[in-house]
CSV table of C-alpha atoms in Angstrom, one decimal:
chain,number,residue,atom,x,y,z
J,1,MET,CA,50.9,25.0,45.5
J,2,THR,CA,50.8,22.8,42.5
J,3,PHE,CA,53.4,21.2,40.5
J,4,SER,CA,53.5,19.9,36.8
J,5,PRO,CA,55.5,16.8,36.0
J,6,LEU,CA,58.2,19.2,34.5
J,7,GLN,CA,58.3,21.3,37.6
J,8,GLU,CA,58.7,18.2,39.9
J,9,VAL,CA,61.6,16.9,37.7
J,10,VAL,CA,63.3,20.3,37.9
J,11,PHE,CA,62.7,20.6,41.7
J,12,LEU,CA,64.0,17.1,42.5
J,13,GLY,CA,66.9,17.5,40.0
J,14,THR,CA,67.9,20.8,41.7
J,15,ALA,CA,67.8,19.1,45.1
J,16,ILE,CA,69.9,16.2,44.1
J,17,VAL,CA,72.6,18.6,42.5
J,18,ASN,CA,72.7,20.8,45.6
J,19,PHE,CA,73.0,17.5,47.8
J,20,LEU,CA,75.9,16.2,45.5
J,21,ILE,CA,77.8,19.5,45.6
J,22,GLY,CA,77.6,19.5,49.3
J,23,VAL,CA,78.9,16.0,49.6
J,24,PHE,CA,81.7,16.8,47.2
J,25,VAL,CA,82.9,19.8,49.3
J,26,LEU,CA,82.8,17.6,52.5
J,27,PHE,CA,84.8,14.9,51.1
J,28,LYS,CA,87.4,17.5,49.9
J,29,ASN,CA,88.3,18.3,53.4
J,30,PRO,CA,86.1,16.3,56.0
J,31,ARG,CA,88.1,17.9,59.1
J,32,SER,CA,87.4,21.5,58.0
J,33,ILE,CA,84.5,23.2,60.0
J,34,VAL,CA,83.7,25.4,57.0
J,35,ASN,CA,83.4,22.4,54.8
J,36,TRP,CA,80.9,20.8,57.4
J,37,SER,CA,79.1,24.2,57.7
J,38,PHE,CA,78.7,24.2,53.8
J,39,PHE,CA,77.5,20.6,53.8
J,40,CYS,CA,74.6,21.5,56.4
J,41,PHE,CA,73.8,24.5,54.3
J,42,ALA,CA,73.7,22.7,51.0
J,43,CYS,CA,71.8,19.5,52.4
J,44,GLY,CA,69.3,21.9,54.0
J,45,ILE,CA,68.5,23.6,50.8
J,46,ALA,CA,68.3,20.0,49.0
J,47,VAL,CA,66.0,18.6,51.6
J,48,TRP,CA,63.8,21.8,51.6
J,49,ILE,CA,63.4,21.6,47.8
J,50,GLY,CA,62.8,18.0,47.7
J,51,SER,CA,60.1,18.2,50.4
J,52,LEU,CA,58.3,20.8,48.7
J,53,VAL,CA,57.6,18.3,45.9
J,54,LEU,CA,56.9,15.4,48.3
J,55,VAL,CA,54.3,17.5,50.2
J,56,PHE,CA,52.5,17.9,46.9
J,57,ILE,CA,52.7,14.3,46.0
J,58,THR,CA,52.0,12.7,49.3
J,59,LYS,CA,49.7,15.4,50.9
J,60,SER,CA,51.4,14.4,54.1
J,61,ILE,CA,52.1,16.9,57.0
J,62,ILE,CA,55.2,15.0,57.7
J,63,PHE,CA,57.1,16.6,54.8
J,64,ASP,CA,55.7,19.9,55.6
J,65,ARG,CA,57.4,19.7,58.9
J,66,VAL,CA,60.5,18.4,57.3
J,67,ILE,CA,60.5,21.5,55.2
J,68,LEU,CA,60.8,23.6,58.5
J,69,MET,CA,63.5,21.3,59.8
J,70,ALA,CA,65.5,21.6,56.5
J,71,GLY,CA,65.1,25.4,56.6
J,72,THR,CA,66.4,25.3,60.2
J,73,THR,CA,69.3,23.1,59.1
J,74,LEU,CA,70.3,25.3,56.1
J,75,LEU,CA,70.1,28.3,58.4
J,76,PHE,CA,72.3,26.7,60.9
J,77,GLY,CA,74.9,26.0,58.1
J,78,LEU,CA,74.6,29.5,56.9
J,79,VAL,CA,75.4,31.0,60.4
J,80,LEU,CA,78.4,28.7,60.8
J,81,LEU,CA,79.6,29.3,57.3
J,82,ALA,CA,79.3,33.1,57.9
J,83,LYS,CA,81.4,32.7,61.0
J,84,THR,CA,84.2,30.3,59.6
J,85,PHE,CA,84.2,31.1,55.7
J,86,PRO,CA,86.7,31.0,54.0
J,87,ASN,CA,89.4,30.2,56.3
J,88,SER,CA,87.9,27.6,58.7
J,89,SER,CA,88.4,30.0,61.8
J,90,GLN,CA,87.9,28.6,65.1
J,91,ILE,CA,84.6,29.0,66.9
J,92,LYS,CA,84.7,30.2,70.5
J,93,LYS,CA,82.5,28.8,73.1
J,94,SER,CA,80.8,32.2,73.5
J,95,PHE,CA,79.6,32.0,69.9
J,96,TRP,CA,78.0,28.6,70.3
J,97,LEU,CA,75.8,30.3,73.1
J,98,THR,CA,74.2,32.5,70.5
J,99,LEU,CA,73.1,29.4,68.7
J,100,ILE,CA,71.0,28.0,71.6
J,101,PRO,CA,67.6,29.0,70.2
J,102,PHE,CA,68.1,26.5,67.4
J,103,ILE,CA,67.5,23.6,70.0
J,104,PRO,CA,64.1,24.5,71.1
J,105,ILE,CA,63.0,25.4,67.5
J,106,CYS,CA,64.2,21.9,66.4
J,107,VAL,CA,62.4,20.3,69.2
J,108,ALA,CA,59.1,22.2,68.6
J,109,ILE,CA,58.8,21.4,64.9
J,110,PRO,CA,58.0,17.7,65.0
J,111,PHE,CA,55.3,18.5,67.6
J,112,GLY,CA,53.4,20.8,65.2
J,113,ILE,CA,53.9,23.9,67.3
J,114,PHE,CA,54.5,26.0,64.1
J,115,VAL,CA,52.4,24.1,61.4
J,116,SER,CA,49.4,22.0,62.6
J,117,GLY,CA,48.3,20.6,59.3
J,118,ILE,CA,48.0,21.0,55.6
J,119,GLU,CA,45.0,22.0,53.4
J,120,VAL,CA,44.2,20.6,50.0
J,121,SER,CA,41.9,22.6,47.7
J,122,ALA,CA,39.6,21.2,45.0
J,123,ASN,CA,42.2,21.7,42.3
J,124,GLY,CA,44.9,19.6,44.3
J,125,ALA,CA,46.8,22.7,45.6
J,126,VAL,CA,48.5,22.2,49.0
J,127,ALA,CA,48.8,24.8,51.6
J,128,PRO,CA,50.2,24.7,55.2
J,129,ILE,CA,47.9,25.5,58.1
J,130,ASN,CA,50.1,27.8,60.3
J,131,THR,CA,49.5,28.1,64.0
J,132,PRO,CA,49.7,31.5,66.0
J,133,TRP,CA,53.3,30.3,66.8
J,134,PHE,CA,54.4,30.5,63.3
J,135,PRO,CA,55.4,34.2,63.3
J,136,LEU,CA,57.9,33.2,66.1
J,137,TYR,CA,59.6,30.8,63.6
J,138,ALA,CA,59.5,33.4,60.8
J,139,PHE,CA,61.2,36.0,63.2
J,140,PHE,CA,63.8,33.4,64.2
J,141,PHE,CA,64.7,32.7,60.7
J,142,GLY,CA,64.9,36.3,59.6
J,143,PHE,CA,66.9,37.2,62.7
J,144,TYR,CA,69.6,34.7,61.9
J,145,VAL,CA,69.7,35.5,58.2
J,146,ILE,CA,70.5,39.2,59.3
J,147,PHE,CA,73.0,38.0,61.8
J,148,SER,CA,74.6,35.9,59.2
J,149,ILE,CA,74.9,38.7,56.7
J,150,ILE,CA,76.5,40.9,59.4
J,151,LEU,CA,79.1,38.2,60.3
J,152,PHE,CA,80.0,38.0,56.5
J,153,PHE,CA,80.7,41.6,56.2
J,154,ARG,CA,82.5,41.7,59.4
J,155,ASN,CA,84.8,39.0,58.2
J,156,TYR,CA,85.3,40.6,54.9
J,157,ARG,CA,86.9,43.7,56.4
J,158,LYS,CA,89.6,41.6,58.0
J,159,LEU,CA,90.5,39.2,55.2
J,160,SER,CA,93.5,39.3,52.8
J,161,ASP,CA,93.0,40.0,49.1
J,162,LEU,CA,92.7,36.2,48.2
J,163,ALA,CA,90.2,35.5,50.9
J,164,ARG,CA,88.2,38.6,49.9
J,165,LEU,CA,88.1,37.1,46.4
J,166,LYS,CA,86.6,33.8,47.8
J,167,MET,CA,84.1,36.0,49.7
J,168,LYS,CA,83.2,37.8,46.4
J,169,TYR,CA,82.3,34.4,44.9
J,170,LEU,CA,80.0,33.7,47.7
J,171,PHE,CA,78.4,37.3,47.5
J,172,PHE,CA,78.0,36.9,43.7
J,173,GLY,CA,76.3,33.5,43.9
J,174,ALA,CA,74.0,34.9,46.6
J,175,ALA,CA,73.2,37.8,44.4
J,176,THR,CA,72.4,35.5,41.4
J,177,PHE,CA,70.1,33.3,43.4
J,178,GLY,CA,68.3,36.4,44.7
J,179,ILE,CA,67.8,37.9,41.3
J,180,THR,CA,66.9,34.7,39.6
J,181,GLY,CA,64.3,34.1,42.4
J,182,PHE,CA,62.9,37.7,42.0
J,183,VAL,CA,62.6,37.5,38.3
J,184,PHE,CA,60.9,34.0,37.9
J,185,SER,CA,59.0,34.1,41.2
J,186,ALA,CA,57.8,37.8,41.2
J,187,VAL,CA,58.4,39.7,38.0
J,188,LEU,CA,57.3,37.2,35.4
J,189,PRO,CA,54.2,36.3,37.3
J,190,PHE,CA,53.3,40.0,37.6
J,191,LEU,CA,53.6,40.1,33.9
J,192,GLY,CA,51.2,37.1,33.6
J,193,VAL,CA,53.7,34.4,32.9
J,194,PHE,CA,53.3,31.6,35.5
J,195,ASP,CA,54.8,28.6,33.8
J,196,LEU,CA,58.4,29.6,34.6
J,197,ASN,CA,58.0,30.5,38.3
J,198,PHE,CA,59.5,27.1,39.3
J,199,MET,CA,62.8,28.1,37.7
J,200,GLY,CA,63.7,30.6,40.4
J,201,ILE,CA,64.7,27.6,42.5
J,202,LEU,CA,67.6,26.9,39.9
J,203,GLY,CA,69.4,29.9,41.3
J,204,SER,CA,70.2,27.8,44.4
J,205,ILE,CA,72.5,25.7,42.3
J,206,VAL,CA,74.5,28.8,41.3
J,207,PHE,CA,74.7,29.9,44.8
J,208,VAL,CA,75.8,26.7,46.0
J,209,THR,CA,78.3,25.9,43.1
J,210,PHE,CA,80.0,29.4,43.6
J,211,THR,CA,80.5,28.9,47.2
J,212,ALA,CA,81.7,25.3,46.7
J,213,TYR,CA,84.1,26.6,44.0
J,214,ALA,CA,85.5,29.3,46.5
J,215,LEU,CA,86.1,26.5,49.2
J,216,VAL,CA,87.8,23.9,47.1
J,217,ARG,CA,89.9,26.1,44.8
J,218,HIS,CA,93.3,27.3,46.3
J,219,GLN,CA,94.1,29.7,43.3
J,220,LEU,CA,90.9,31.3,42.1
J,221,MET,CA,90.3,33.0,38.7
J,222,ASP,CA,89.8,36.8,38.6
J,223,ILE,CA,86.3,37.6,39.7
J,224,ARG,CA,85.8,39.7,36.5
J,225,VAL,CA,86.4,36.5,34.5
J,226,VAL,CA,83.5,34.9,36.5
J,227,ILE,CA,81.2,37.8,36.1
J,228,GLN,CA,81.8,37.8,32.2
J,229,LYS,CA,81.1,34.2,32.0
J,230,SER,CA,78.0,34.6,34.2
J,231,LEU,CA,76.6,37.4,32.0
J,232,ILE,CA,77.2,35.2,28.9
J,233,TYR,CA,75.2,32.4,30.6
J,234,ALA,CA,72.5,34.9,31.8
J,235,THR,CA,72.0,36.0,28.2
J,236,LEU,CA,71.9,32.4,27.1
J,237,LEU,CA,69.3,31.8,29.7
J,238,GLY,CA,67.3,34.7,28.5
J,239,VAL,CA,67.4,33.4,24.9
J,240,ILE,CA,66.3,29.9,26.1
J,241,VAL,CA,63.4,31.3,28.1
J,242,SER,CA,62.3,33.4,25.1
J,243,LEU,CA,62.6,30.3,22.9
J,244,TYR,CA,60.5,28.4,25.4
J,245,LEU,CA,57.6,31.0,25.5
J,246,LEU,CA,57.7,31.5,21.7
J,247,SER,CA,57.7,27.6,21.0
J,248,ALA,CA,55.0,27.0,23.8
J,249,LEU,CA,52.8,29.7,22.2
J,250,HIS,CA,53.0,28.4,18.6
J,251,ILE,CA,53.0,24.7,19.2
J,252,GLY,CA,50.0,25.2,21.7
J,253,LEU,CA,48.0,26.5,18.6
J,254,ILE,CA,48.5,22.9,16.9
J,255,ILE,CA,48.7,20.4,19.5
J,256,PRO,CA,47.3,19.9,23.3
J,257,GLU,CA,48.7,22.2,25.8
J,258,HIS,CA,50.3,19.6,28.1
J,259,LEU,CA,52.4,18.2,25.1
J,260,SER,CA,53.2,21.7,23.9
J,261,VAL,CA,54.8,22.5,27.2
J,262,MET,CA,56.7,19.3,27.2
J,263,ILE,CA,58.0,19.6,23.5
J,264,SER,CA,58.9,23.3,23.9
J,265,ALA,CA,60.7,22.5,27.3
J,266,GLY,CA,62.7,19.7,25.5
J,267,LEU,CA,63.7,21.9,22.8
J,268,SER,CA,64.8,24.6,25.0
J,269,VAL,CA,66.9,22.2,26.9
J,270,VAL,CA,68.6,20.8,23.9
J,271,VAL,CA,69.4,24.3,22.7
J,272,GLY,CA,70.8,25.2,26.0
J,273,ILE,CA,73.0,22.1,26.4
J,274,ILE,CA,74.4,22.5,22.8
J,275,SER,CA,75.1,26.2,23.6
J,276,VAL,CA,76.8,25.8,26.9
J,277,PHE,CA,78.9,22.9,25.3
J,278,LEU,CA,80.1,25.2,22.6
J,279,ILE,CA,80.8,28.2,25.0
J,280,GLU,CA,82.9,25.9,27.3
J,281,ILE,CA,85.0,24.6,24.3
J,282,TYR,CA,85.7,28.2,23.2
J,283,SER,CA,86.4,29.5,26.7
J,284,LYS,CA,88.6,26.6,27.5
J,285,LYS,CA,90.5,26.9,24.4
J,286,ARG,CA,91.1,30.7,25.0
J,287,VAL,CA,92.1,30.2,28.7
J,288,GLU,CA,94.6,27.5,27.7
J,289,GLU,CA,96.2,29.8,25.0
J,290,LYS,CA,96.5,32.7,27.4
J,291,THR,CA,97.9,30.5,30.3
J,292,SER,CA,100.5,29.0,27.9
J,293,HIS,CA,101.6,32.4,26.9
J,294,LEU,CA,101.8,33.7,30.5
J,295,LYS,CA,103.8,30.7,31.6
J,296,GLU,CA,106.2,31.3,28.7
J,297,LEU,CA,106.7,35.0,29.6
J,298,ARG,CA,107.2,34.2,33.2
J,299,GLU,CA,109.8,31.8,32.5
J,300,LYS,CA,111.6,34.1,30.2
J,301,GLU,CA,111.4,36.8,33.0
J,302,LYS,CA,112.9,34.4,35.5
J,303,GLN,CA,115.8,33.5,33.0
J,304,ILE,CA,116.6,37.1,32.4
J,305,MET,CA,116.8,37.7,36.3
J,306,VAL,CA,119.2,34.8,36.5
J,307,ASP,CA,121.4,36.0,33.7
J,308,ILE,CA,121.6,39.6,35.2
J,309,SER,CA,122.4,38.2,38.7
J,310,HIS,CA,125.2,36.1,37.1
J,311,GLY,CA,126.5,39.0,35.1
J,312,LEU,CA,126.7,41.3,38.0
J,313,GLN,CA,128.4,38.9,40.3
J,314,THR,CA,131.7,38.9,38.2
J,315,PRO,CA,132.4,42.6,38.3
J,316,LEU,CA,131.5,42.8,41.9
J,317,THR,CA,134.0,40.1,42.6
J,318,ILE,CA,136.8,42.0,40.6
J,319,LEU,CA,135.8,45.2,42.6
J,320,LYS,CA,136.0,43.4,46.0
J,321,SER,CA,139.5,42.2,45.1
J,322,GLU,CA,140.7,45.5,43.9
J,323,LEU,CA,139.5,47.1,47.1
J,324,GLU,CA,141.5,44.4,49.1
J,325,SER,CA,144.5,45.3,47.1
J,326,LEU,CA,144.0,49.0,47.6
J,327,ARG,CA,143.6,48.5,51.4
J,328,HIS,CA,147.2,47.4,51.7
J,329,HIS,CA,148.6,50.5,49.9
J,330,VAL,CA,146.1,53.3,51.0
J,331,LYS,CA,144.5,53.7,54.4
J,332,LEU,CA,141.3,55.6,53.9
J,333,PRO,CA,138.3,55.6,56.3
J,334,SER,CA,135.9,55.5,53.3
J,335,LEU,CA,137.3,52.2,52.2
J,336,SER,CA,135.5,50.2,55.0
J,337,ALA,CA,132.2,51.9,54.0
J,338,LEU,CA,132.8,51.1,50.2
J,339,ASP,CA,133.9,47.5,51.2
J,340,LYS,CA,130.6,47.2,53.2
J,341,SER,CA,128.4,48.4,50.3
J,342,VAL,CA,130.0,45.9,47.9
J,343,ASP,CA,129.3,43.1,50.5
J,344,ASP,CA,125.7,44.4,50.7
J,345,ILE,CA,125.3,44.4,47.0
J,346,SER,CA,126.8,40.9,46.7
J,347,LYS,CA,124.4,39.6,49.3
J,348,PHE,CA,121.4,41.1,47.6
J,349,ILE,CA,122.6,39.5,44.2
J,350,TYR,CA,123.1,36.2,45.8
J,351,ASP,CA,119.6,36.3,47.4
J,352,PHE,CA,118.0,37.3,44.1
J,353,LEU,CA,119.8,34.8,42.1
J,354,ASN,CA,118.9,32.1,44.6
J,355,LEU,CA,115.2,33.1,44.7
J,356,SER,CA,115.2,33.1,40.9
J,357,LYS,CA,116.8,29.6,40.6
J,358,LEU,CA,114.2,28.3,43.2
J,359,GLU,CA,111.5,29.5,41.0
J,360,THR,CA,112.8,27.8,37.9
J,361,ALA,CA,113.9,24.4,36.9
J,362,GLN,CA,117.6,25.4,37.5
J,363,ALA,CA,117.2,24.7,41.3
J,364,ASN,CA,118.6,21.1,41.5
J,365,PHE,CA,117.0,19.7,44.6
J,366,ILE,CA,118.5,16.5,46.0
J,367,TRP,CA,115.6,14.6,47.5
J,368,GLU,CA,116.4,12.4,50.4
J,369,LYS,CA,115.1,11.3,53.7
J,370,VAL,CA,116.0,14.2,56.1
J,371,ASN,CA,116.1,13.9,59.9
J,372,LEU,CA,114.3,17.2,60.4
J,373,SER,CA,114.7,17.0,64.2
J,374,ARG,CA,118.5,16.7,64.1
J,375,LEU,CA,118.7,19.4,61.4
J,376,LEU,CA,116.7,21.9,63.5
J,377,SER,CA,118.6,20.9,66.7
J,378,ASP,CA,122.1,21.5,65.0
J,379,THR,CA,120.9,24.9,63.5
J,380,SER,CA,119.4,25.8,66.9
J,381,GLU,CA,122.7,25.1,68.6
J,382,TYR,CA,124.6,27.3,66.3
J,383,PHE,CA,122.2,30.2,66.6
J,384,SER,CA,122.1,29.7,70.4
J,385,THR,CA,125.8,30.9,70.4
J,386,LEU,CA,125.0,33.9,68.3
J,387,ALA,CA,121.9,34.8,70.5
J,388,GLU,CA,123.8,34.7,73.7
J,389,ALA,CA,126.1,37.5,72.5
J,390,LYS,CA,122.9,39.6,72.1
J,391,HIS,CA,121.3,38.4,75.4
J,392,ILE,CA,118.6,36.5,73.7
J,393,ASN,CA,117.2,33.4,75.3
J,394,VAL,CA,116.7,30.5,72.9
J,395,VAL,CA,114.2,27.8,73.9
J,396,VAL,CA,114.0,24.6,71.9
J,397,ASN,CA,111.2,22.2,72.0
J,398,ILE,CA,111.9,19.6,69.4
J,399,GLN,CA,110.1,16.2,69.1
J,400,PRO,CA,112.8,13.5,68.2
J,401,ASP,CA,113.1,11.4,65.1
J,402,ILE,CA,110.8,13.5,62.7
J,403,PHE,CA,111.7,12.7,59.1
J,404,VAL,CA,110.7,14.5,56.0
J,405,THR,CA,111.5,13.8,52.3
J,406,GLY,CA,113.4,17.0,51.0
J,407,ASP,CA,116.7,18.8,50.2
J,408,LYS,CA,118.6,19.0,53.4
J,409,ASN,CA,120.5,22.1,52.4
J,410,ARG,CA,117.4,24.0,51.3
J,411,LEU,CA,115.7,23.1,54.5
J,412,GLU,CA,118.6,24.3,56.6
J,413,GLU,CA,118.4,27.6,54.6
J,414,LEU,CA,114.6,27.8,55.4
J,415,VAL,CA,115.3,27.3,59.2
J,416,THR,CA,118.4,29.7,59.0
J,417,ASN,CA,116.6,32.4,57.3
J,418,LEU,CA,113.7,32.2,59.9
J,419,LEU,CA,116.1,32.3,62.8
J,420,SER,CA,118.1,35.1,61.4
J,421,ASN,CA,114.9,37.1,60.9
J,422,SER,CA,114.0,36.6,64.7
J,423,VAL,CA,117.4,37.8,65.8
J,424,LYS,CA,117.5,40.7,63.4
J,425,TYR,CA,114.0,42.1,64.4
J,426,MET,CA,114.4,41.5,68.3
J,427,HIS,CA,113.6,44.6,70.2
J,428,ASN,CA,116.3,46.2,72.4
J,429,GLY,CA,114.3,46.4,75.7
J,430,GLY,CA,112.0,43.9,77.7
J,431,GLU,CA,112.2,40.1,77.5
J,432,LYS,CA,114.2,38.7,74.5
J,433,LYS,CA,113.2,35.1,73.6
J,434,ILE,CA,113.2,32.9,70.5
J,435,VAL,CA,111.1,29.6,70.8
J,436,ILE,CA,112.0,26.9,68.2
J,437,ALA,CA,109.4,24.0,68.0
J,438,LEU,CA,109.0,20.9,66.0
J,439,ASN,CA,106.2,18.3,66.5
J,440,LYS,CA,104.0,15.9,64.7
J,441,ASN,CA,100.9,14.6,66.1
J,442,ARG,CA,98.0,13.3,64.1
J,443,GLY,CA,98.2,16.0,61.5
J,444,PRO,CA,101.1,17.4,59.3
J,445,ILE,CA,104.6,18.2,60.5
J,446,GLU,CA,104.7,21.6,62.1
J,447,LEU,CA,107.9,23.7,62.5
J,448,SER,CA,107.5,27.0,64.3
J,449,VAL,CA,109.9,29.9,65.1
J,450,SER,CA,108.4,32.3,67.3
J,451,ASP,CA,110.0,35.4,69.1
J,452,THR,CA,109.3,38.4,71.4
J,453,GLY,CA,110.5,40.9,68.8
J,454,ILE,CA,109.1,44.2,67.4
J,455,GLY,CA,106.3,42.3,65.7
J,456,ILE,CA,104.5,43.1,62.2
J,457,SER,CA,101.4,45.3,61.7
J,458,SER,CA,98.2,43.9,60.2
J,459,GLU,CA,98.8,46.2,57.2
J,460,ASP,CA,102.1,44.5,56.5
J,461,LEU,CA,101.0,40.8,57.3
J,462,PRO,CA,99.4,40.1,53.8
J,463,HIS,CA,102.6,41.1,51.9
J,464,ILE,CA,105.3,39.9,54.2
J,465,PHE,CA,106.3,37.0,51.8
J,466,ASP,CA,106.3,39.2,48.7
J,467,ARG,CA,109.7,40.1,46.9
J,468,PHE,CA,111.5,43.2,48.3
J,469,TYR,CA,108.7,43.9,50.7
J,470,ARG,CA,109.9,45.5,54.1
J,471,ALA,CA,107.7,46.1,57.0
J,472,LYS,CA,107.2,49.8,57.9
J,473,ASN,CA,108.5,49.2,61.4
J,474,GLY,CA,111.7,47.5,60.0
J,475,ASP,CA,112.8,50.1,57.5
J,476,ASP,CA,115.8,51.0,59.5
J,477,ILE,CA,117.1,47.4,59.9
J,478,HIS,CA,119.5,46.1,57.3
J,479,GLY,CA,118.2,43.5,54.9
J,480,THR,CA,117.3,42.6,51.2
J,481,GLY,CA,113.7,41.9,51.6
J,482,LEU,CA,114.1,38.5,49.9
J,483,GLY,CA,114.8,36.2,52.8
J,484,LEU,CA,110.9,35.5,53.6
J,485,ALA,CA,110.2,35.1,49.9
J,486,ILE,CA,113.0,32.4,49.8
J,487,CYS,CA,111.4,30.7,52.8
J,488,LYS,CA,108.0,30.6,51.1
J,489,THR,CA,109.4,29.3,48.0
J,490,ILE,CA,111.4,26.5,49.6
J,491,ALA,CA,108.4,25.5,51.8
J,492,GLU,CA,106.3,25.3,48.6
J,493,ARG,CA,108.8,23.3,46.8
J,494,HIS,CA,108.6,20.8,49.5
J,495,ASN,CA,104.8,20.6,49.2
J,496,GLY,CA,104.4,22.6,52.5
J,497,THR,CA,102.9,25.9,53.6
J,498,ILE,CA,104.2,28.8,55.7
J,499,THR,CA,102.1,31.2,57.6
J,500,VAL,CA,102.9,34.1,60.0
J,501,GLU,CA,101.0,35.3,63.1
J,502,SER,CA,102.2,38.6,64.6
J,503,SER,CA,101.2,41.7,66.6
J,504,PRO,CA,103.3,44.9,66.8
J,505,GLY,CA,105.3,44.9,70.0
J,506,PHE,CA,104.3,41.3,71.0
J,507,GLY,CA,106.5,39.3,68.6
J,508,THR,CA,106.0,37.2,65.4
J,509,ALA,CA,105.6,33.4,64.9
J,510,PHE,CA,106.3,31.7,61.7
J,511,ILE,CA,104.7,28.2,61.2
J,512,VAL,CA,105.8,25.8,58.5
J,513,LYS,CA,103.8,22.7,57.8
J,514,PHE,CA,104.8,19.7,55.8
């Protein structure tokens, strides 16, 4: 293994970029285990690449063993990433037991169990002297790589659409890394081109960058956009490589070889930087134009919904009044059913109008300091009376004096909708219980409403907050399908999040965090 000055610069630059990306992701959310996993993975790659250069420069066995330790670190990060990506899922104690082999491997590396020394040839090339135990390390590495791939695919099957999109970013980055390494380290050397084999390591930046992007972005671009841009850059890379080869060939006929390599490399870099800059300007301009157009269409759509809802309310009010008048003069059994239908339509239009206003600038929020504990206690007390009539036990666990900045009426609407949902979808037999909890420890304020109702299937969970969506096991229960969409919008307007955990037959828990 030998390195030219240009290769040394590329390797060290790649190591620094990988390390900085790892640090950036870690600082985005230092409490997240998935971010720590990624940090271990990115730093492992960075140290591994940097140590390859340092072994050649120093001819020291220390850096050769650092390479093995870095490989073990990136492997450890990869396994944890496969387990926790993309939603920072908790790691059970039983899983940690599967990582015990990392301990003896890390202990053995500094004592030269796998690599006993290095060999320097006459031309300055450096090669490790592997011991008979080295195949054990190779088996260990290969086993956990396969184990990680299995974990990734197992997680992929259980994820929502957005989480799967994040996983596609990771897969695409890994594929780019693999293809880049294969082309520059295998295909080109097979064709007799050896000057570019060091560029295969640049694919690690793509892999690390794509994974980092999936972790730190909440609303991701469509994967097709990323693939299209990647194909553009891949084509650009091909042009730059061709330019490098042609310029190196022609310049080498005039000036010494080492100078021709530096000049052609510099020329290729300049062309690459200018091309990327122009492509980014053009892409950014197109994205901004499309985004602006989509926002305008979305606002028009919301305004149309508001106008339609307003327009329907007036004739319904008149119809309701006429029905009341008719009831005093004619006694027909069908009048009650007709009256109920009008009420249902009015409720639907009210909810739809309410949601449309919440999603536009027409929702006039009155921001103030709200005693969330008191608000929740008052609302719970009211619902306890209703629940008793249906033999539902209401358990309240509210931490006192928790305040939040928000609109009191909207927050009350959020809580009321969640409690109404729990009462509405309570099963007829078995234990009937609703638990209302509010607490704030070191993290965010957490409000939860859980019940022992009919529950929600795993198929319905990803769509439960969508407009008009009704769970399959709740089709026979009356409702507009807008209540949870309103809850989600109110939570988000208060810079909060709402999630749901449920299992059919065992109940549902809604968790709101501020």
